[in-house]
């Protein structure tokens, strides 16, 4: 987190467009709109005292290349475009990135079919430089990793997403927009030819609004008249980190072959832009949408999760994965063993606790964890209903997509 808060402005009484949520997606959307409509009055309303404090500030920091995603999906297209644009943006603004590359490692013959499918998807999605490697190829790239086959994606990299978000906020202010923090939007009402947003500073009447509220997206959408499906269910992702003297166990980014039926990528080892090496994240259903501590439990969040029929359908299908995740969360040696499968030299003495993030994962009434990005609209408003990983990578491309959708829906 930065030492200084991003400056905040008073919330306007009226504006052309209000963006709710000052994470990387909301800020990218406001920035894109101002770039297309110079002179429009655009405000960002963020409930916390600073921008980028939720998912944007608590993640693996990886610029994904687009390997995993179903060809033709929004994730596939917006990740590939978004990564390209993000590298260019960061270079232009002097924000450090490293195109350090990533290795996906199969350790067991049962994973080879899935590795092949990832290769097929990566090529179909246009991921540049993606190639199959053998055991020796893995060791050449990552001397401490072991596997029977792998994929190398040289274009995958790392970035400081909070720094990117702060830069987007500066662009907004430079273009005449405003960012108001400490301003929680609590209700949405139609008011003639506008929307009235009630918030902790009073009200803002906006001709249109775009909601990019991450873990709270479903509540604001329902308040604006949208369907309750899908609901956000928080999944806590805790990280360990390598002690400084063991950081050379990992050169860049090492990932396992994920289960294609789940939207999570498995416990990975990732070098951060600051030099730390993270191990994680876990994926454990949490008792609060801001459960950065395991002990944080909020009554409303728990009730919302438990009364959702999709929760029980999901648990019926994934209970054994849930038990594994619980073990990873509770027993550090089990967590380390998951990563030691492909970096065998790793031991529990090489790690120490690090931070946790909370994924805003949309869960359908049918019990399916929604994989793709989801956008929907209500009158005069567009809602980002599911923007999990790789939405930080994809933020500039998501912003273009959202502004185009909004233009079609209500001529923003
Ligand atoms: C553990 C973890 C690892 C990840 N790793 C990666 C990765 O390596 N690469 C990648 O590309 N992506 C990754 N992601 C995903 C990425 O972090 C998110 O997709 C992205 O940050 C989503 O941005 P956002 O702006 O939608 O959400 P957020 O950053 O969560 O922002 C939403 C904002 O809305 C605000 N808000 C909510 N309700 C209100 C309200 N009522 N009024 C006003 N404001 C409100 C919140 O305070 C918050 O600031 C990871 C996520 C997690 C959790």
Short mmCIF file of C-alpha atoms and ligand atoms in Angstrom, two decimals:
data_model
loop_
_atom_site.label_atom_id
_atom_site.label_comp_id
_atom_site.label_asym_id
_atom_site.label_seq_id
_atom_site.Cartn_x
_atom_site.Cartn_y
_atom_site.Cartn_z
CA UNK A 1 0.00 0.00 0.00
CA UNK A 2 1.25 3.52 -0.76
CA UNK A 3 2.40 5.81 2.07
CA UNK A 4 0.22 8.64 0.81
CA UNK A 5 -3.48 8.40 0.07
CA UNK A 6 -4.65 9.35 -3.40
CA UNK A 7 -6.18 12.85 -3.00
CA UNK A 8 -9.95 12.84 -2.67
CA UNK A 9 -12.46 15.38 -4.03
CA UNK A 10 -15.95 16.22 -2.75
CA UNK A 11 -18.66 14.06 -4.33
CA UNK A 12 -20.49 16.12 -6.99
CA UNK A 13 -24.24 16.75 -6.64
CA UNK A 14 -24.68 16.07 -10.38
CA UNK A 15 -22.66 14.43 -13.08
CA UNK A 16 -22.94 12.78 -16.48
CA UNK A 17 -21.48 9.51 -15.31
CA UNK A 18 -20.81 8.08 -11.86
CA UNK A 19 -18.49 5.10 -11.56
CA UNK A 20 -18.97 3.24 -8.29
CA UNK A 21 -15.82 1.48 -7.09
CA UNK A 22 -12.25 2.74 -7.13
CA UNK A 23 -10.51 -0.53 -7.94
CA UNK A 24 -8.48 -1.00 -11.10
CA UNK A 25 -11.61 -1.77 -13.17
CA UNK A 26 -13.68 1.24 -12.06
CA UNK A 27 -10.74 3.61 -12.49
CA UNK A 28 -9.96 2.20 -15.95
CA UNK A 29 -13.62 2.65 -16.98
CA UNK A 30 -13.76 6.29 -15.80
CA UNK A 31 -10.46 6.99 -17.55
CA UNK A 32 -11.67 5.42 -20.79
CA UNK A 33 -14.89 7.40 -20.74
CA UNK A 34 -13.06 10.68 -20.25
CA UNK A 35 -10.67 9.80 -23.08
CA UNK A 36 -13.65 9.25 -25.40
CA UNK A 37 -15.81 12.14 -24.18
CA UNK A 38 -13.51 14.96 -23.13
CA UNK A 39 -15.42 17.49 -21.07
CA UNK A 40 -17.95 14.99 -19.71
CA UNK A 41 -18.40 15.22 -15.95
CA UNK A 42 -17.26 11.87 -14.57
CA UNK A 43 -16.84 10.96 -10.93
CA UNK A 44 -15.55 7.85 -9.18
CA UNK A 45 -17.10 7.07 -5.78
CA UNK A 46 -15.05 4.73 -3.59
CA UNK A 47 -16.17 3.58 -0.17
CA UNK A 48 -12.73 3.05 1.41
CA UNK A 49 -10.38 5.86 2.42
CA UNK A 50 -8.16 5.07 -0.54
CA UNK A 51 -8.42 3.50 -3.97
CA UNK A 52 -7.22 -0.02 -4.81
CA UNK A 53 -7.54 -1.40 -1.28
CA UNK A 54 -9.46 -4.58 -2.08
CA UNK A 55 -8.69 -7.10 -4.86
CA UNK A 56 -6.55 -4.61 -6.79
CA UNK A 57 -4.21 -4.29 -3.79
CA UNK A 58 -4.19 -7.96 -2.74
CA UNK A 59 -3.29 -10.25 -5.62
CA UNK A 60 -0.47 -12.19 -7.30
CA UNK A 61 0.58 -9.22 -9.43
CA UNK A 62 0.78 -11.30 -12.61
CA UNK A 63 0.15 -9.93 -16.09
CA UNK A 64 -1.50 -13.01 -17.55
CA UNK A 65 -0.91 -13.78 -21.22
CA UNK A 66 -4.27 -15.49 -21.91
CA UNK A 67 -3.30 -19.18 -21.83
CA UNK A 68 -6.08 -20.61 -19.71
CA UNK A 69 -9.30 -19.19 -21.03
CA UNK A 70 -11.91 -20.82 -23.23
CA UNK A 71 -11.34 -19.54 -26.80
CA UNK A 72 -14.05 -17.07 -27.75
CA UNK A 73 -14.74 -16.08 -24.13
CA UNK A 74 -14.52 -12.49 -22.92
CA UNK A 75 -11.64 -13.50 -20.66
CA UNK A 76 -9.66 -14.87 -23.61
CA UNK A 77 -10.08 -11.77 -25.76
CA UNK A 78 -9.86 -9.11 -23.06
CA UNK A 79 -6.86 -10.72 -21.35
CA UNK A 80 -4.77 -10.90 -24.53
CA UNK A 81 -5.70 -7.34 -25.54
CA UNK A 82 -5.45 -6.08 -21.97
CA UNK A 83 -1.96 -7.51 -21.38
CA UNK A 84 -0.68 -5.92 -24.58
CA UNK A 85 -2.20 -2.54 -23.63
CA UNK A 86 -1.03 -2.75 -20.02
CA UNK A 87 2.61 -3.33 -20.97
CA UNK A 88 2.41 -0.36 -23.35
CA UNK A 89 0.67 1.85 -20.76
CA UNK A 90 3.18 1.01 -18.02
CA UNK A 91 6.10 1.67 -20.34
CA UNK A 92 4.66 5.03 -21.32
CA UNK A 93 4.05 6.01 -17.66
CA UNK A 94 7.30 4.63 -16.27
CA UNK A 95 5.51 2.03 -14.10
CA UNK A 96 7.83 -0.97 -13.68
CA UNK A 97 6.82 -4.30 -15.23
CA UNK A 98 8.90 -7.40 -15.96
CA UNK A 99 8.11 -9.72 -18.83
CA UNK A 100 9.72 -12.56 -16.88
CA UNK A 101 7.77 -15.47 -18.43
CA UNK A 102 5.99 -18.33 -16.77
CA UNK A 103 6.28 -22.09 -16.69
CA UNK A 104 3.23 -24.34 -16.21
CA UNK A 105 4.48 -27.67 -14.88
CA UNK A 106 2.87 -31.11 -15.17
CA UNK A 107 4.25 -33.55 -12.60
CA UNK A 108 2.04 -36.54 -13.33
CA UNK A 109 0.98 -38.32 -16.56
CA UNK A 110 -2.67 -37.75 -15.59
CA UNK A 111 -2.08 -34.00 -16.17
CA UNK A 112 -0.77 -34.30 -19.73
CA UNK A 113 -4.15 -34.17 -21.41
CA UNK A 114 -5.02 -30.99 -19.53
CA UNK A 115 -1.63 -29.50 -20.43
CA UNK A 116 -2.35 -30.22 -24.08
CA UNK A 117 -5.71 -28.51 -23.75
CA UNK A 118 -4.02 -25.45 -22.24
CA UNK A 119 -1.59 -25.37 -25.15
CA UNK A 120 -4.49 -25.59 -27.59
CA UNK A 121 -6.35 -22.80 -25.82
CA UNK A 122 -3.26 -20.61 -25.63
CA UNK A 123 -2.60 -20.90 -29.37
CA UNK A 124 -6.28 -20.35 -30.19
CA UNK A 125 -6.24 -17.22 -28.01
CA UNK A 126 -3.18 -15.84 -29.81
CA UNK A 127 -0.72 -16.07 -26.90
CA UNK A 128 2.64 -15.14 -28.40
CA UNK A 129 5.65 -17.42 -27.98
CA UNK A 130 3.76 -20.18 -26.12
CA UNK A 131 5.61 -23.48 -26.48
CA UNK A 132 5.66 -26.98 -25.09
CA UNK A 133 8.78 -27.93 -23.08
CA UNK A 134 10.10 -31.20 -21.67
CA UNK A 135 11.63 -32.02 -18.28
CA UNK A 136 15.03 -30.59 -19.32
CA UNK A 137 13.33 -27.45 -20.68
CA UNK A 138 11.63 -26.89 -17.32
CA UNK A 139 14.96 -27.16 -15.47
CA UNK A 140 16.68 -24.86 -17.92
CA UNK A 141 14.13 -22.12 -17.23
CA UNK A 142 13.56 -22.87 -13.54
CA UNK A 143 16.54 -24.84 -12.16
CA UNK A 144 14.70 -25.83 -8.95
CA UNK A 145 11.45 -26.95 -10.62
CA UNK A 146 10.77 -30.56 -11.62
CA UNK A 147 8.13 -31.93 -13.95
CA UNK A 148 7.56 -34.34 -16.79
CA UNK A 149 6.34 -31.72 -19.27
CA UNK A 150 5.44 -28.08 -19.28
CA UNK A 151 4.35 -25.00 -21.14
CA UNK A 152 6.42 -21.85 -21.34
CA UNK A 153 4.67 -18.52 -21.83
CA UNK A 154 7.44 -15.93 -22.30
CA UNK A 155 4.98 -13.00 -22.47
CA UNK A 156 3.57 -13.50 -18.97
CA UNK A 157 4.93 -10.91 -16.57
CA UNK A 158 4.53 -8.99 -13.36
CA UNK A 159 3.33 -5.51 -12.45
CA UNK A 160 2.42 -3.38 -9.47
CA UNK A 161 -1.36 -3.17 -9.91
CA UNK A 162 -1.96 -0.57 -7.15
CA UNK A 163 0.59 1.68 -8.92
CA UNK A 164 -1.32 1.17 -12.18
CA UNK A 165 -4.60 2.06 -10.42
CA UNK A 166 -3.05 5.23 -8.96
CA UNK A 167 -1.86 6.21 -12.40
CA UNK A 168 -5.38 5.71 -13.83
CA UNK A 169 -6.71 7.94 -11.02
CA UNK A 170 -4.20 10.65 -11.98
CA UNK A 171 -5.33 10.39 -15.61
CA UNK A 172 -8.96 10.87 -14.48
CA UNK A 173 -8.16 13.99 -12.48
CA UNK A 174 -5.97 15.40 -15.29
CA UNK A 175 -8.87 14.90 -17.72
CA UNK A 176 -11.22 16.86 -15.46
CA UNK A 177 -12.90 13.98 -13.60
CA UNK A 178 -12.94 13.42 -9.85
CA UNK A 179 -12.22 10.58 -7.44
CA UNK A 180 -13.97 10.65 -4.06
CA UNK A 181 -12.88 8.18 -1.42
CA UNK A 182 -14.56 7.42 1.89
CA UNK A 183 -17.85 7.54 -0.05
CA UNK A 184 -19.92 4.39 0.20
CA UNK A 185 -22.88 4.18 -2.17
CA UNK A 186 -25.77 2.76 -0.18
CA UNK A 187 -28.71 2.93 -2.58
CA UNK A 188 -29.70 3.55 -6.19
CA UNK A 189 -33.02 5.13 -7.24
CA UNK A 190 -34.47 6.35 -10.51
CA UNK A 191 -34.94 10.13 -10.46
CA UNK A 192 -36.62 11.24 -13.70
CA UNK A 193 -34.00 11.06 -16.44
CA UNK A 194 -31.20 10.27 -13.99
CA UNK A 195 -30.17 7.95 -11.19
CA UNK A 196 -29.92 9.15 -7.63
CA UNK A 197 -27.06 7.53 -5.77
CA UNK A 198 -27.32 7.78 -2.00
CA UNK A 199 -23.91 7.73 -0.37
CA UNK A 200 -22.08 8.59 2.79
CA UNK A 201 -21.51 12.21 1.62
CA UNK A 202 -25.15 12.82 0.59
CA UNK A 203 -26.46 12.13 -2.92
CA UNK A 204 -25.21 12.36 -6.49
CA UNK A 205 -27.58 12.57 -9.44
CA UNK A 206 -25.96 10.91 -12.41
CA UNK A 207 -27.33 10.63 -15.92
CA UNK A 208 -25.76 7.16 -15.98
CA UNK A 209 -23.77 4.95 -13.68
CA UNK A 210 -21.33 2.09 -14.05
CA UNK A 211 -20.94 -0.17 -11.03
CA UNK A 212 -17.53 -1.79 -10.57
CA UNK A 213 -17.89 -2.75 -6.94
CA UNK A 214 -15.96 -6.03 -6.85
CA UNK A 215 -17.05 -8.10 -3.86
CA UNK A 216 -20.16 -5.95 -3.37
CA UNK A 217 -21.24 -5.93 -7.03
CA UNK A 218 -24.33 -8.10 -6.57
CA UNK A 219 -25.79 -5.93 -3.78
CA UNK A 220 -25.55 -2.71 -5.78
CA UNK A 221 -26.91 -4.43 -8.89
CA UNK A 222 -29.93 -5.73 -6.96
CA UNK A 223 -30.44 -2.29 -5.43
CA UNK A 224 -30.59 -0.89 -9.01
CA UNK A 225 -33.21 -3.48 -10.00
CA UNK A 226 -31.08 -6.30 -11.42
CA UNK A 227 -31.57 -10.02 -10.89
CA UNK A 228 -29.98 -11.52 -7.77
CA UNK A 229 -28.25 -14.16 -9.93
CA UNK A 230 -25.25 -14.43 -9.78
CA UNK A 231 -24.33 -13.80 -6.16
CA UNK A 232 -20.83 -12.90 -5.03
CA UNK A 233 -19.29 -15.47 -2.73
CA UNK A 234 -15.96 -14.45 -1.21
CA UNK A 235 -13.02 -16.84 -1.53
CA UNK A 236 -10.06 -16.00 0.65
CA UNK A 237 -6.64 -16.46 -0.93
CA UNK A 238 -3.79 -16.53 1.60
CA UNK A 239 -0.13 -16.38 0.59
CA UNK A 240 3.12 -17.49 2.13
CA UNK A 241 6.41 -15.98 0.97
CA UNK A 242 9.91 -17.36 0.67
CA UNK A 243 12.37 -16.14 3.28
CA UNK A 244 14.84 -13.78 1.55
CA UNK A 245 17.73 -16.30 1.53
CA UNK A 246 15.57 -18.83 -0.38
CA UNK A 247 14.21 -16.52 -3.07
CA UNK A 248 16.56 -17.99 -5.65
CA UNK A 249 14.45 -21.18 -5.63
CA UNK A 250 12.25 -19.32 -8.13
CA UNK A 251 13.42 -17.25 -11.10
CA UNK A 252 10.08 -16.06 -12.42
CA UNK A 253 6.60 -17.66 -12.24
CA UNK A 254 5.90 -21.38 -11.69
CA UNK A 255 2.34 -22.69 -11.93
CA UNK A 256 0.75 -26.15 -11.68
CA UNK A 257 -1.70 -27.50 -14.27
CA UNK A 258 -5.06 -26.25 -12.97
CA UNK A 259 -8.34 -28.11 -12.77
CA UNK A 260 -10.23 -26.74 -15.81
CA UNK A 261 -13.55 -27.09 -13.98
CA UNK A 262 -12.53 -24.45 -11.41
CA UNK A 263 -11.81 -20.77 -12.03
CA UNK A 264 -8.72 -20.88 -9.75
CA UNK A 265 -5.18 -21.54 -10.97
CA UNK A 266 -3.83 -23.61 -8.07
CA UNK A 267 -1.00 -22.83 -5.64
CA UNK A 268 1.73 -21.08 -7.61
CA UNK A 269 5.12 -19.50 -6.95
CA UNK A 270 5.38 -15.97 -8.20
CA UNK A 271 8.10 -13.38 -8.06
CA UNK A 272 6.75 -9.96 -7.22
CA UNK A 273 7.87 -6.70 -8.76
CA UNK A 274 9.49 -5.79 -5.39
CA UNK A 275 11.59 -9.00 -5.41
CA UNK A 276 9.57 -11.09 -2.93
CA UNK A 277 8.49 -14.58 -3.97
CA UNK A 278 4.93 -15.51 -3.04
CA UNK A 279 3.45 -18.98 -2.67
CA UNK A 280 -0.31 -19.26 -2.97
CA UNK A 281 -3.07 -18.38 -2.93
CA UNK A 282 -5.38 -20.76 -1.12
CA UNK A 283 -9.05 -20.70 -2.18
CA UNK A 284 -11.22 -20.97 0.90
CA UNK A 285 -14.81 -19.78 1.20
CA UNK A 286 -14.69 -16.87 3.61
CA UNK A 287 -16.95 -15.48 6.33
CA UNK A 288 -16.76 -11.93 5.00
CA UNK A 289 -16.26 -10.09 1.74
CA UNK A 290 -13.26 -8.40 3.34
CA UNK A 291 -11.90 -11.41 5.24
CA UNK A 292 -8.24 -10.39 5.07
CA UNK A 293 -7.98 -12.04 8.46
CA UNK A 294 -9.35 -15.55 8.73
CA UNK A 295 -11.19 -14.47 11.90
CA UNK A 296 -13.17 -11.70 10.15
CA UNK A 297 -16.77 -12.86 9.93
CA UNK A 298 -19.69 -10.60 8.99
CA UNK A 299 -23.21 -11.70 9.73
CA UNK A 300 -24.72 -10.26 6.55
CA UNK A 301 -22.05 -11.80 4.32
CA UNK A 302 -22.44 -15.22 5.94
CA UNK A 303 -26.22 -15.10 5.62
CA UNK A 304 -26.02 -14.00 1.98
CA UNK A 305 -23.74 -16.95 1.24
CA UNK A 306 -25.76 -19.51 3.18
CA UNK A 307 -29.21 -18.59 1.86
CA UNK A 308 -28.01 -18.71 -1.76
CA UNK A 309 -29.13 -22.05 -3.29
CA UNK A 310 -26.00 -22.06 -5.48
CA UNK A 311 -23.79 -22.31 -2.39
CA UNK A 312 -25.23 -25.68 -1.41
CA UNK A 313 -25.15 -26.98 -4.97
CA UNK A 314 -21.51 -25.95 -5.27
CA UNK A 315 -20.60 -27.53 -1.91
CA UNK A 316 -22.29 -30.79 -2.91
CA UNK A 317 -20.07 -30.93 -5.98
CA UNK A 318 -16.80 -29.56 -4.61
CA UNK A 319 -16.73 -30.64 -0.96
CA UNK A 320 -13.52 -32.69 -1.32
CA UNK A 321 -11.70 -29.75 -2.97
CA UNK A 322 -13.02 -27.65 -0.08
CA UNK A 323 -11.48 -30.05 2.43
CA UNK A 324 -8.10 -29.83 0.64
CA UNK A 325 -8.28 -26.03 0.66
CA UNK A 326 -9.16 -26.09 4.36
CA UNK A 327 -6.05 -28.22 4.99
CA UNK A 328 -3.91 -25.77 3.02
CA UNK A 329 -5.34 -22.87 5.01
CA UNK A 330 -4.96 -24.58 8.40
CA UNK A 331 -1.74 -26.59 8.03
CA UNK A 332 1.24 -24.74 6.65
CA UNK A 333 3.15 -27.93 5.84
CA UNK A 334 0.25 -29.16 3.67
CA UNK A 335 0.24 -25.85 1.80
CA UNK A 336 4.02 -26.06 1.25
CA UNK A 337 3.73 -29.70 0.12
CA UNK A 338 1.33 -28.60 -2.65
CA UNK A 339 4.03 -26.31 -4.07
CA UNK A 340 6.86 -28.79 -3.34
CA UNK A 341 5.25 -31.14 -5.86
CA UNK A 342 6.90 -29.08 -8.59
CA UNK A 343 9.69 -27.36 -6.56
CA UNK A 344 10.88 -30.36 -4.50
CA UNK A 345 13.60 -28.47 -2.61
CA UNK A 346 10.97 -26.33 -0.88
CA UNK A 347 10.47 -26.98 2.84
CA UNK A 348 8.33 -25.46 5.54
CA UNK A 349 11.44 -23.71 6.97
CA UNK A 350 11.79 -21.74 3.73
CA UNK A 351 8.53 -19.85 4.12
CA UNK A 352 6.86 -17.26 6.29
CA UNK A 353 3.28 -15.92 6.32
CA UNK A 354 2.37 -13.14 3.94
CA UNK A 355 -0.86 -11.28 3.08
CA UNK A 356 -4.28 -12.57 1.96
CA UNK A 357 -6.67 -11.39 -0.72
CA UNK A 358 -10.38 -12.04 -1.13
CA UNK A 359 -11.69 -13.02 -4.55
CA UNK A 360 -15.08 -11.63 -5.55
CA UNK A 361 -16.29 -14.79 -7.26
CA UNK A 362 -19.74 -14.90 -8.82
CA UNK A 363 -21.71 -18.04 -8.06
CA UNK A 364 -24.79 -18.94 -10.11
CA UNK A 365 -28.06 -20.13 -8.58
CA UNK A 366 -27.28 -23.44 -10.32
CA UNK A 367 -24.13 -23.88 -8.21
CA UNK A 368 -21.68 -23.06 -11.02
CA UNK A 369 -18.71 -20.83 -10.26
CA UNK A 370 -19.06 -18.30 -13.06
CA UNK A 371 -15.90 -18.47 -15.11
CA UNK A 372 -16.17 -15.63 -17.60
CA UNK A 373 -16.41 -11.90 -17.01
CA UNK A 374 -20.06 -10.86 -16.68
CA UNK A 375 -21.56 -7.45 -17.47
CA UNK A 376 -25.26 -6.64 -17.36
CA UNK A 377 -27.46 -3.55 -17.36
CA UNK A 378 -30.41 -2.00 -15.68
CA UNK A 379 -31.99 1.28 -16.69
CA UNK A 380 -29.23 3.91 -17.14
CA UNK A 381 -26.69 1.66 -15.45
CA UNK A 382 -24.17 -1.00 -16.32
CA UNK A 383 -22.98 -3.54 -13.78
CA UNK A 384 -19.69 -5.43 -13.72
CA UNK A 385 -21.01 -8.59 -12.05
CA UNK A 386 -17.97 -10.86 -12.30
CA UNK A 387 -14.44 -9.56 -12.78
CA UNK A 388 -12.10 -12.03 -11.12
CA UNK A 389 -8.58 -12.84 -12.36
CA UNK A 390 -7.35 -11.81 -14.97
CA UNK A 391 -9.36 -8.58 -14.63
CA UNK A 392 -6.38 -6.59 -13.33
CA UNK A 393 -4.37 -7.62 -16.41
CA UNK A 394 -7.39 -6.93 -18.61
CA UNK A 395 -8.44 -3.61 -17.05
CA UNK A 396 -7.80 -1.39 -20.10
CA UNK A 397 -9.56 -3.82 -22.45
CA UNK A 398 -12.44 -4.32 -19.99
CA UNK A 399 -12.81 -0.55 -19.82
CA UNK A 400 -13.13 -0.32 -23.62
CA UNK A 401 -15.63 -3.16 -23.66
CA UNK A 402 -17.70 -1.69 -20.82
CA UNK A 403 -17.82 1.80 -22.32
CA UNK A 404 -18.85 0.34 -25.70
CA UNK A 405 -21.57 -1.76 -24.00
CA UNK A 406 -22.78 1.27 -22.06
CA UNK A 407 -22.85 3.36 -25.24
CA UNK A 408 -25.01 0.71 -26.91
CA UNK A 409 -27.26 0.29 -23.87
CA UNK A 410 -27.93 3.90 -22.97
CA UNK A 411 -25.72 6.17 -25.07
CA UNK A 412 -23.60 7.12 -22.11
C1 LIG B 1 -5.83 -13.59 -4.38
C2 LIG B 1 -6.01 -12.94 -5.72
C3 LIG B 1 -5.05 -13.09 -6.72
C4 LIG B 1 -5.22 -12.49 -7.97
N1 LIG B 1 -4.21 -12.52 -8.89
C5 LIG B 1 -4.34 -11.83 -10.06
C6 LIG B 1 -3.27 -11.75 -10.98
O1 LIG B 1 -2.17 -12.22 -10.72
N2 LIG B 1 -3.49 -11.09 -12.16
C7 LIG B 1 -4.69 -10.52 -12.46
O2 LIG B 1 -4.83 -9.97 -13.56
N3 LIG B 1 -5.71 -10.56 -11.58
C8 LIG B 1 -5.55 -11.17 -10.38
N4 LIG B 1 -6.56 -11.19 -9.48
C9 LIG B 1 -7.83 -10.56 -9.83
C10 LIG B 1 -7.77 -9.04 -9.72
O3 LIG B 1 -7.15 -8.61 -8.54
C11 LIG B 1 -9.19 -8.52 -9.80
O4 LIG B 1 -9.84 -9.14 -10.89
C12 LIG B 1 -9.26 -7.01 -10.00
O5 LIG B 1 -8.48 -6.36 -9.03
C13 LIG B 1 -10.71 -6.57 -9.95
O6 LIG B 1 -10.72 -5.17 -9.87
P1 LIG B 1 -12.05 -4.43 -9.43
O7 LIG B 1 -11.80 -2.99 -9.59
O8 LIG B 1 -13.19 -5.06 -10.15
O9 LIG B 1 -12.26 -4.88 -7.92
P2 LIG B 1 -11.67 -4.26 -6.53
O10 LIG B 1 -10.21 -3.98 -6.65
O11 LIG B 1 -12.10 -5.20 -5.48
O12 LIG B 1 -12.42 -2.89 -6.43
C14 LIG B 1 -13.79 -2.77 -6.16
C15 LIG B 1 -13.95 -1.46 -5.40
O13 LIG B 1 -15.31 -1.16 -5.23
C16 LIG B 1 -15.45 -0.51 -3.98
N5 LIG B 1 -16.84 -0.58 -3.55
C17 LIG B 1 -17.54 -1.68 -3.24
N6 LIG B 1 -18.78 -1.37 -2.85
C18 LIG B 1 -18.87 -0.02 -2.90
C19 LIG B 1 -19.90 0.90 -2.59
N7 LIG B 1 -21.09 0.49 -2.13
N8 LIG B 1 -19.66 2.22 -2.74
C20 LIG B 1 -18.45 2.66 -3.20
N9 LIG B 1 -17.43 1.81 -3.49
C21 LIG B 1 -17.64 0.49 -3.35
C22 LIG B 1 -14.52 -1.32 -3.09
O14 LIG B 1 -14.19 -0.65 -1.91
C23 LIG B 1 -13.34 -1.54 -4.02
O15 LIG B 1 -12.35 -0.55 -3.89
C24 LIG B 1 -6.41 -11.76 -8.22
C25 LIG B 1 -7.37 -11.59 -7.21
C26 LIG B 1 -7.16 -12.16 -5.97
C27 LIG B 1 -8.17 -11.89 -4.88
#
